[in-house]
XYZ file of C-alpha atoms in Angstrom:
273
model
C 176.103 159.302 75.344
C 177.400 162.490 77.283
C 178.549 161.137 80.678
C 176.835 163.806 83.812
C 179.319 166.103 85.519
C 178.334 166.838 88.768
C 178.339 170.486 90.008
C 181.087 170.556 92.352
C 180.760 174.198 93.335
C 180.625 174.592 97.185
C 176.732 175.627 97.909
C 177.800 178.873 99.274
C 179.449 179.599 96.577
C 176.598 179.128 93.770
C 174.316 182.214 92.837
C 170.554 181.593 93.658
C 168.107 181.984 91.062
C 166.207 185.123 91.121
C 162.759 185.910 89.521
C 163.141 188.354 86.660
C 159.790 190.847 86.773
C 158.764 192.857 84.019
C 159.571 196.863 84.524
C 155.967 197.861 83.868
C 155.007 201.387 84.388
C 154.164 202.340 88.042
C 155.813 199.310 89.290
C 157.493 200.479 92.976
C 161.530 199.232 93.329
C 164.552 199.510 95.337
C 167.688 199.709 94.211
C 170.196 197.382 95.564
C 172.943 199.552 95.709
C 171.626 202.598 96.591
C 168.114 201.999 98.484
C 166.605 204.725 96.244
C 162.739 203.400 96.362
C 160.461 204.602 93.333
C 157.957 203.891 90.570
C 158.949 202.643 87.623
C 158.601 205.405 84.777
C 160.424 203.969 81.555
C 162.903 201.362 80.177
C 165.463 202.330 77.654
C 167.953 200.407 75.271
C 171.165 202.623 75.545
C 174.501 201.301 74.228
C 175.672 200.059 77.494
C 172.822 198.139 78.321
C 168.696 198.631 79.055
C 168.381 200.867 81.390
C 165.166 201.711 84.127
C 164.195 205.055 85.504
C 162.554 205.069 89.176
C 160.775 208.204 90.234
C 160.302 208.415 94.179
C 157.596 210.004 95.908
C 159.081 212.882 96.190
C 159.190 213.214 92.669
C 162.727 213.042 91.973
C 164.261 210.733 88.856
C 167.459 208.715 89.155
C 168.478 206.658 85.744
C 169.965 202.710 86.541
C 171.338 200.118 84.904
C 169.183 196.616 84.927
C 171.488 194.605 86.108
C 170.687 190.921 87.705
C 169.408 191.029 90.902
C 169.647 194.716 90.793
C 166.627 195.581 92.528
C 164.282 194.440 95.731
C 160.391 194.042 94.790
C 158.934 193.843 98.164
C 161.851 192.905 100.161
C 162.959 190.226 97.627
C 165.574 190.239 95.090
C 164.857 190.537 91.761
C 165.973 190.895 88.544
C 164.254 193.652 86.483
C 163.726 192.772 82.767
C 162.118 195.103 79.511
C 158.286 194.531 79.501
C 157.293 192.593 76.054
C 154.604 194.531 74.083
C 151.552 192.922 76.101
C 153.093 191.933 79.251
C 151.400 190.894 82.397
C 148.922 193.066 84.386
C 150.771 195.041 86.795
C 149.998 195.286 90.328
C 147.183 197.743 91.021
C 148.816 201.064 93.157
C 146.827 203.487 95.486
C 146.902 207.081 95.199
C 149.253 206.868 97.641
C 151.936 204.591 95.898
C 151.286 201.750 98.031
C 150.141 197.927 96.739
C 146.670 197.789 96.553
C 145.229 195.133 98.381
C 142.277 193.122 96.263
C 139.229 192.967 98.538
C 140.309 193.944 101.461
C 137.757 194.926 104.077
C 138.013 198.084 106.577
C 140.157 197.570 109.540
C 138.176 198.326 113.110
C 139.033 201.857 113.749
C 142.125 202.394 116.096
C 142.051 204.113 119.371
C 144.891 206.150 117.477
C 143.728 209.460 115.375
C 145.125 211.890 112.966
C 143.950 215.751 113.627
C 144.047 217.826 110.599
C 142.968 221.663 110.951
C 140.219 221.985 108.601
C 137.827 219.951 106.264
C 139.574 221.191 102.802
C 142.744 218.774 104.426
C 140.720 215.984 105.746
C 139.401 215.747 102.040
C 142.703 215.954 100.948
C 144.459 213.065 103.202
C 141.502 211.436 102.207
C 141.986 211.349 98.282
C 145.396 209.765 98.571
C 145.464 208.409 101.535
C 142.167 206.926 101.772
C 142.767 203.395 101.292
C 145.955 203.334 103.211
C 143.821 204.129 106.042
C 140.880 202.173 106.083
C 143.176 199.223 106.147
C 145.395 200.325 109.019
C 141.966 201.454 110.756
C 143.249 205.068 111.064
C 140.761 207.585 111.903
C 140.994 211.076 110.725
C 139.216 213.677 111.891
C 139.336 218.220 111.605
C 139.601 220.594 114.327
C 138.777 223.762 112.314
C 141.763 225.578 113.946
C 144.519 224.443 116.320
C 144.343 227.090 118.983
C 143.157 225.084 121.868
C 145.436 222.331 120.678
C 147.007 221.917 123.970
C 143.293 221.062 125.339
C 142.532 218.978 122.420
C 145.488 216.466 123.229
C 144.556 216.148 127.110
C 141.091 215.120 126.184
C 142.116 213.055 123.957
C 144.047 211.721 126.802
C 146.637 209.721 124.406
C 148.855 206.797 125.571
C 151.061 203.984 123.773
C 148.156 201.997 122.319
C 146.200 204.909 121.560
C 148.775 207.708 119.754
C 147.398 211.150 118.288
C 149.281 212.606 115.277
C 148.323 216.398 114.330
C 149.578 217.746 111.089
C 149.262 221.462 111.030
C 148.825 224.433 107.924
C 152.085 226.758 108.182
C 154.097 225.325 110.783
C 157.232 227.345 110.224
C 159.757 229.182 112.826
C 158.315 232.131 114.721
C 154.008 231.400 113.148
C 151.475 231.420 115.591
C 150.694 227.266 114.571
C 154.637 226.583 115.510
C 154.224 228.589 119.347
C 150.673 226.329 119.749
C 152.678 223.280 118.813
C 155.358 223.583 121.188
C 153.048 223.660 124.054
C 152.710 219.983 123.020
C 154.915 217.553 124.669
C 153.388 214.399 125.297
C 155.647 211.097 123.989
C 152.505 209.184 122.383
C 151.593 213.134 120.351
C 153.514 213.837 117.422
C 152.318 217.440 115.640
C 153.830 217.723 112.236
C 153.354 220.265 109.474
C 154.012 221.938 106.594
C 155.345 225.377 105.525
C 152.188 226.658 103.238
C 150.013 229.422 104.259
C 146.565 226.585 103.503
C 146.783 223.218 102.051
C 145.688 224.142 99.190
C 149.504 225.081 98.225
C 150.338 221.582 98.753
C 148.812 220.862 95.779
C 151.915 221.049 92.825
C 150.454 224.127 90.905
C 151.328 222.332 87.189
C 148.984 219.526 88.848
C 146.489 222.550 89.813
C 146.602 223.891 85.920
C 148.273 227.359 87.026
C 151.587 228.438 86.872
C 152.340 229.399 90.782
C 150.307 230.357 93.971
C 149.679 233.884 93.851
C 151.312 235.732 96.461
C 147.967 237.282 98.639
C 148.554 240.578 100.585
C 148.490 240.408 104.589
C 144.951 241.219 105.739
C 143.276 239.805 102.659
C 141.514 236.216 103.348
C 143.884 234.114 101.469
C 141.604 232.038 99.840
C 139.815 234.802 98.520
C 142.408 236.313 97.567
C 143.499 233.531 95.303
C 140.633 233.008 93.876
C 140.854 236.845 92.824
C 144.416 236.599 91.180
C 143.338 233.606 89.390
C 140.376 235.020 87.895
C 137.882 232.385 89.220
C 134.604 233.213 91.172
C 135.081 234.140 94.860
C 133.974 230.765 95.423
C 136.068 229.520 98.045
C 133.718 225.939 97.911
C 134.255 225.779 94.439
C 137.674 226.206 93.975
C 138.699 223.686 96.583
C 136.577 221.108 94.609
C 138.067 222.466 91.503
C 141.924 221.981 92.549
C 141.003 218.871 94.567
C 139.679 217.310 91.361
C 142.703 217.278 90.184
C 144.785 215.168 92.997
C 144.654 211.918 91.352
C 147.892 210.475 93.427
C 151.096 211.449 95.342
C 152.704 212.839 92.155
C 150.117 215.776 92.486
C 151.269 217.227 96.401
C 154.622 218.993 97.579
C 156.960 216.715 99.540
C 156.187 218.654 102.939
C 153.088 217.488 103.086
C 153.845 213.929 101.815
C 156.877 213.492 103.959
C 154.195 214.933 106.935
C 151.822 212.635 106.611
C 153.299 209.577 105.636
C 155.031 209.839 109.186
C 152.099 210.665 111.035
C 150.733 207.365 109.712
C 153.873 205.336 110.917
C 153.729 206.589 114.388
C 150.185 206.410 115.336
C 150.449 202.327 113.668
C 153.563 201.532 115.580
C 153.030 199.065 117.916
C 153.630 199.843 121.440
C 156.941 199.594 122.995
């Protein structure tokens, strides 16, 4: 009979066991070594070893090695393994990249808001954003326009447990939308932006089915004006519900606006200091 050796390794010494998760498609990571954060896109067997690729939601791609306890699922360590041909179910994402959560009800609306200039952008935070929001009971609502912005905020009357986050069309250096913003300066406001002339452009034109934005004249109405270079009816309606149908997650907008918004969200659900 084999006689039992005793492990004699010091405790802090010994590795802990780590749970080794399937890399199924769409399954959100960090790396270890790096903190890069993304979905899962692909495994491959490669001569040094299988290998994952993580696309963040910014779009970019970064290639790493699945080493043990490589990667953070959630905050814990893991150690990311091939998926077998019929692997387990993943976990369900929302357009937004986030874990969905199964059943969860609406969260009673904060005193907090997000102000977005028009309807064509509420519909859009909406579509990927939607379920972020019910659960973090963020309200968003349109000002059509953001010239009386300054009035806006003080009758909004915003304070630590009741923040206001604005994102703004065009908010670049020396535009009309960055002069309005600046007469802003409240610590519980936070007006954020993005460089395109509408939202519309924040919508990635391969997602859109065109090859670019057409470039519109001064003077013209730019929606119009699209809708003219593109060939569709001068429809503005229409070709918002046209391009919007074809948002299906994050993958589909430009950074800006991602970055934008994903910020807003943070500071209006921070807790008060």
């Amino acid at each position: 009979m084999r006689s039992y050796q005793p492990d004699l390794t010091p405790p802090w010494k010994r590795s802990a066991s780590v749970p080794e998760v399937p890399a199924e498609p769409d399954l959100v990571v960090e790396e270890v070594s790096t903190g890069f954060c993304g979905a899962v896109i692909r495994c491959e067997k490669t001569a040094q070893g299988p290998t994952v690729t993580l696309e963040d939601r910014f779009g970019k791609h970064r290639v790493f090695p699945m080493e043990p306890r490589g990667f953070l699922l959630e905050g814990r360590v893991v150690t990311l393994v091939r998926p077998s041909a019929a692997g387990p179910a993943r976990p369900a994402r929302t357009a937004s990249g986030s874990v969905a959560v199964p059943g969860a009800r609406a969260r009673v609306a904060r005193a907090g808001r997000i102000y977005v200039e028009g309807r064509h952008d509420a519909e859009l935070v909406e579509r990927v954003w939607g379920d972020d929001l019910r659960i973090e009971g963020v309200v968003v609502e349109y000002l059509e326009g953001i010239d009386d912005l300054p009035a806006i905020v003080r009758d909004f009357s915003p304070g630590p447990d009741a923040r206001l986050g604005v994102l703004v069309d065009h908010l670049v250096p020396g535009s009309k939308e960055s002069r309005i913003a600046a007469q802003v300066s409240d610590a519980n406001v936070l007006v954020l932006g993005h460089p395109y002339i509408d939202v519309w452009e924040a919508v990635k034109p391969s997602s859109a089915g065109i090859a670019a934005w057409p470039v519109v004249p001064r003077g013209q109405d730019w929606k119009t004006g699209v809708c003219r270079a593109l060939g569709w009816p001068e429809n503005t309606g229409a070709a918002w519900q046209r391009i919007l149908s074809t948002v299906r997650s994050y993958r589909d907008l430009e950074p800006a606006l991602l970055g934008s918004v994903e910020h807003l969200i943070d500071f209006v659900t921070a807790p008060p200091e």
